[in-house]
Amino acid sequence: MVSEHAHTPQPAAQVLVASNRGPVSYALREDGSLDAKRGGGGLVSGLSAVDDKMWVCAALGDGDREAVRRGVGEPGVRMLDIDARVHADAYNGIANSVLWFVHHLLYQTPVEPVFDAEFRRQWASFETYNRAFAEALAEEAGEGAAVLVQDYHLSLVPGILRELRPDLRIGHFSHTPWAPVDYFRLLPDDIAEQLLHGILGADRAAFLTRRWADAFIGCCTEILGGTGRTRIGVHGLGADADFLRRRAHEPDVDERMAALREQVGPGRKAIVRVDRTELSKNIVRGLHAYRALLDERPEWRGRVAHIAFAYPSRQDLAVYREYTAEVQRVADEINKAYGTADWTPVVLHVKDDFARSLAAYRLADVALVNPIRDGMNLVAKEVPVVSDAGCALVLSREAGAYEELGADAITVNPYDVSATAAALHEALTMADDERAARTERLAAAATALPPQQWFLDQLEALRQG
């Protein structure tokens, strides 16, 4: 299922990363040429500090696939041209529609999930997709190399790779929560065992928080009798303070701040949220909580605006399209019910714009981060770092970031709309000196393990055995 002719052998690597999305993507121009776009993030910056490295990733679009077919690529990157139908089954059918739902507790259990013949067909594609990664890693890795496999999409890779290359040091990192055992057992028994055995093929399995690590251990203990020889680690990914503070003061951010200030209106406080329209982010309940604030605390009408950035996510899945439409509907409903000629209660933006997100961070008096469940949630960490005048953080206890930030946040149960409305009022009325002190402590906790160090710590722990 993987194109064989497009790969040019390179010297054996001593450090390898595997992830669905790689550090570079390609787009086809009208004249048939390819335009390369580089990504950022912790893995990119972490690998930049390492020699003899290789990144194995999937071709995600037509431009990527064409690059592989033409043999176009960057040194240190191997892009796999996995059959598009296999990738769609593995990525959307299993990873995003089953594993994501299990780990984020998103199923409406009276009607879903249904594990039938179609699920089994898609699972076979998931196995094929994972095997393609494992075989590529086995080919590229030097003797005794360290391999860091990233995320739930590649849960089976460590086990397969261990059979192919027992000499390797293999790590797996989960960027999502891990489901508690009772919920994990929604999966068919053989699939649950296969997933656990897959990750336990690693020398070391790591997670964003102790809570998620303990949930994984609990699943292994109940279903398999233990974690075997696999060591379990925790690495709480932090915000990149230097980058954020520098980027947040560039001219395009200043321009967007001026536009947002005009939309909010003079003298008004700003409640800010920045999310993808991902089901787990709980945007709709956040809007309901804001509406409850305006309803129950009429003194805030005309004195506050909710800047809500809801950037469309996974729109090829019907349930995500429906959720995105519901976010828009509720925002429109609030504006219709409460808005006036000179006040728009909800300032909603749905087009992804990083500079505008940073502008909102700087403007925020209150940050609302209320996910149903989240592996970490970097927005909760980024806002205190960038905020100009200090920001009160309203934070769900179900966000991974709660483990590090909870002491200085106003904590909410993400399902409790009334309590969230009360938390927003508390945040809006927090004294300036308390808000400033909390923001300082939040920013320190948020940046304790910046992305490059987060990656290097994993690599060092894996090499230490």
Coordinates of C-alpha atoms in Angstrom, one line a residue, residues 179-425:
A179 CA -9.9 6.6 28.7
P180 CA -10.8 5.2 32.1
V181 CA -11.0 1.4 32.0
D182 CA -14.8 1.1 32.1
Y183 CA -15.1 3.4 29.0
F184 CA -12.1 1.9 27.2
R185 CA -13.9 -1.4 27.4
L186 CA -16.6 -0.1 25.1
L187 CA -14.1 -1.3 22.4
P188 CA -14.4 -4.9 21.3
D189 CA -12.2 -7.0 23.6
D190 CA -9.7 -8.1 21.0
I191 CA -9.3 -4.5 19.7
A192 CA -8.8 -3.2 23.3
E193 CA -6.1 -5.8 23.8
Q194 CA -4.5 -5.1 20.5
L195 CA -4.2 -1.4 21.2
L196 CA -2.7 -1.9 24.6
H197 CA -0.2 -4.5 23.3
G198 CA 0.6 -2.1 20.5
I199 CA 1.7 0.7 22.9
L200 CA 3.4 -1.8 25.2
G201 CA 5.7 -2.8 22.4
A202 CA 7.5 0.5 23.3
D203 CA 10.2 0.6 25.9
R204 CA 8.5 3.7 27.3
A205 CA 5.0 5.0 27.0
A206 CA 4.5 8.6 27.9
F207 CA 1.5 11.0 28.5
L208 CA 0.8 14.6 29.1
T209 CA -0.4 14.2 32.7
R210 CA -0.2 11.7 35.6
R211 CA -4.0 11.3 35.3
W212 CA -3.8 10.0 31.7
A213 CA -0.8 7.8 32.6
D214 CA -2.7 6.3 35.5
A215 CA -5.7 5.6 33.3
F216 CA -3.5 3.7 30.8
I217 CA -1.9 1.7 33.6
G218 CA -5.4 0.9 34.9
C219 CA -6.5 -0.4 31.5
C220 CA -3.4 -2.5 31.2
T221 CA -3.8 -3.9 34.7
E222 CA -7.4 -4.8 34.3
I223 CA -7.3 -6.2 30.7
L224 CA -3.7 -7.6 30.4
G225 CA -2.6 -8.0 34.0
G226 CA 0.0 -5.2 33.9
T227 CA 2.3 -3.1 31.8
G228 CA 5.0 -5.7 31.4
R229 CA 8.5 -4.2 30.8
T230 CA 7.2 -0.9 29.5
R231 CA 8.1 2.1 31.6
I232 CA 5.5 4.9 31.9
G233 CA 6.4 8.6 31.9
V234 CA 4.8 12.0 32.1
H235 CA 5.9 15.1 30.1
G236 CA 3.6 18.1 30.5
L237 CA 4.0 20.0 27.2
G238 CA 4.3 23.8 27.9
A239 CA 4.0 27.0 26.0
D240 CA 6.9 28.5 24.0
A241 CA 7.2 31.8 25.9
D242 CA 9.9 33.4 23.8
F243 CA 8.2 32.6 20.5
L244 CA 4.7 33.7 21.7
R245 CA 5.8 37.0 23.2
R246 CA 7.9 37.9 20.2
R247 CA 5.2 36.9 17.7
A248 CA 2.4 38.6 19.7
H249 CA 4.0 42.0 19.2
E250 CA 4.5 42.0 15.4
P251 CA 2.6 44.5 13.3
D252 CA -0.1 42.1 11.9
V253 CA -1.1 41.3 15.5
D254 CA -1.3 45.0 16.4
E255 CA -3.6 45.5 13.4
R256 CA -5.9 42.7 14.4
M257 CA -6.0 44.1 18.0
A258 CA -7.2 47.4 16.7
A259 CA -9.9 45.7 14.7
L260 CA -11.0 43.5 17.7
R261 CA -11.1 46.5 20.0
E262 CA -13.4 48.2 17.6
Q263 CA -15.7 45.2 17.4
V264 CA -15.7 44.9 21.2
G265 CA -16.3 48.6 21.8
P266 CA -14.7 51.1 24.1
G267 CA -14.6 50.4 27.9
R268 CA -15.9 46.8 27.7
K269 CA -14.3 43.8 29.2
A270 CA -13.5 40.8 26.9
I271 CA -14.1 37.1 27.6
V272 CA -11.9 35.2 25.1
R273 CA -12.0 31.6 23.9
V274 CA -9.9 30.2 21.0
D275 CA -10.7 26.7 19.8
R276 CA -11.1 24.4 16.9
T277 CA -14.8 23.4 16.5
E278 CA -13.9 20.0 18.0
L279 CA -16.6 18.2 19.9
S280 CA -14.5 17.9 23.1
K281 CA -13.9 21.7 23.3
N282 CA -17.4 22.3 24.7
I283 CA -17.9 25.6 22.8
V284 CA -21.7 25.4 22.8
R285 CA -22.0 25.0 26.6
G286 CA -19.5 27.9 26.9
L287 CA -21.9 30.1 24.8
H288 CA -24.9 28.9 27.0
A289 CA -22.9 29.9 30.1
Y290 CA -22.2 33.4 28.6
R291 CA -25.9 33.7 27.8
A292 CA -26.8 32.7 31.4
L293 CA -24.3 35.4 32.7
L294 CA -26.2 38.1 30.6
D295 CA -29.5 36.7 31.7
E296 CA -28.8 36.4 35.5
R297 CA -26.4 39.3 35.8
P298 CA -28.0 42.1 33.7
E299 CA -25.5 44.6 34.9
W300 CA -23.0 43.0 32.4
R301 CA -25.2 43.8 29.4
G302 CA -23.4 46.3 27.3
R303 CA -20.3 46.0 29.5
V304 CA -18.7 42.8 28.2
A305 CA -18.2 41.0 24.9
H306 CA -17.4 37.4 24.3
I307 CA -14.7 37.0 21.6
A308 CA -15.2 33.5 20.4
F309 CA -12.9 32.0 17.8
A310 CA -14.2 28.7 16.6
Y311 CA -12.0 27.4 13.8
P312 CA -13.7 24.6 11.7
S313 CA -12.2 21.2 12.3
R314 CA -12.7 17.8 10.6
Q315 CA -15.4 19.1 8.4
D316 CA -15.3 15.9 6.3
L317 CA -17.2 14.3 9.2
A318 CA -20.9 15.1 9.4
V319 CA -21.0 15.3 13.2
Y320 CA -18.4 18.1 13.1
R321 CA -20.2 20.0 10.4
E322 CA -23.4 19.9 12.5
Y323 CA -21.5 21.0 15.6
T324 CA -19.9 23.9 13.8
A325 CA -23.4 25.0 12.6
E326 CA -24.7 24.8 16.2
V327 CA -21.9 27.1 17.4
Q328 CA -23.0 29.6 14.8
R329 CA -26.7 29.2 15.6
V330 CA -26.3 29.8 19.4
A331 CA -24.0 32.8 18.8
D332 CA -26.5 34.3 16.5
E333 CA -29.3 33.6 19.0
I334 CA -27.5 35.4 21.8
N335 CA -26.7 38.4 19.6
K336 CA -30.3 38.6 18.5
A337 CA -31.7 38.4 22.0
Y338 CA -29.3 40.8 23.7
G339 CA -27.5 42.8 21.1
T340 CA -28.0 46.6 20.6
A341 CA -27.1 49.1 17.9
D342 CA -23.7 49.7 19.5
W343 CA -23.0 46.3 21.2
T344 CA -22.5 42.8 19.8
P345 CA -22.5 40.4 22.7
V346 CA -20.7 37.6 20.8
V347 CA -17.9 38.4 18.4
L348 CA -17.6 35.1 16.6
H349 CA -14.8 34.3 14.0
V350 CA -14.6 31.0 12.2
K351 CA -11.7 31.6 9.9
D352 CA -8.4 30.4 11.3
D353 CA -6.0 33.3 11.9
F354 CA -3.1 32.9 14.3
A355 CA -2.3 36.6 14.4
R356 CA -5.9 37.4 15.4
S357 CA -5.8 34.6 18.1
L358 CA -2.7 36.3 19.6
A359 CA -4.4 39.6 19.5
A360 CA -7.3 38.2 21.4
Y361 CA -4.9 36.7 23.9
R362 CA -3.5 40.1 24.5
L363 CA -6.9 41.7 24.9
A364 CA -8.4 39.1 27.2
D365 CA -9.7 40.1 30.6
V366 CA -11.0 36.5 31.0
A367 CA -10.0 33.3 29.2
L368 CA -12.7 30.6 29.0
V369 CA -11.2 27.1 28.6
N370 CA -14.0 24.6 29.4
P371 CA -13.3 21.4 27.5
I372 CA -15.3 18.2 28.2
R373 CA -11.9 16.5 28.2
D374 CA -8.6 17.5 26.8
G375 CA -5.1 16.0 26.7
M376 CA -3.5 19.3 27.7
N377 CA -5.0 22.4 26.1
L378 CA -2.3 24.8 25.2
V379 CA -4.6 27.8 24.9
A380 CA -5.0 27.7 28.7
K381 CA -1.2 28.0 28.9
E382 CA -0.7 30.5 26.1
V383 CA -3.1 33.2 27.2
P384 CA -1.4 34.0 30.5
V385 CA 1.9 34.2 28.7
V386 CA 0.7 36.8 26.1
S387 CA -2.0 38.7 28.1
D388 CA -1.1 42.5 28.2
A389 CA -2.9 43.4 31.4
G390 CA -3.4 40.1 33.2
C391 CA -6.1 37.6 32.6
A392 CA -8.4 35.5 34.8
L393 CA -8.5 31.9 33.7
V394 CA -11.8 30.0 33.9
L395 CA -10.6 26.4 33.4
S396 CA -12.3 23.0 33.1
R397 CA -11.1 20.4 35.6
E398 CA -11.2 18.0 32.7
A399 CA -8.4 19.7 30.8
G400 CA -4.9 18.2 31.2
A401 CA -3.6 21.7 31.9
Y402 CA -5.7 21.7 35.1
E403 CA -3.0 19.6 36.8
E404 CA -0.5 22.4 36.5
L405 CA -2.7 25.5 36.4
G406 CA -5.7 24.6 38.6
A407 CA -4.4 26.4 41.7
D408 CA -4.5 29.8 40.1
A409 CA -7.5 29.3 37.8
I410 CA -11.2 29.4 38.6
T411 CA -12.2 25.8 38.1
V412 CA -15.4 24.6 36.5
N413 CA -17.2 21.4 35.9
P414 CA -17.6 21.6 32.1
Y415 CA -21.1 20.3 32.1
D416 CA -22.4 22.8 34.7
V417 CA -23.5 25.8 32.7
S418 CA -24.9 27.7 35.7
A419 CA -21.6 27.3 37.7
T420 CA -19.6 28.3 34.6
A421 CA -21.7 31.5 34.3
A422 CA -21.0 32.2 38.0
A423 CA -17.3 31.6 37.4
L424 CA -17.3 34.1 34.5
H425 CA -18.8 36.7 36.9

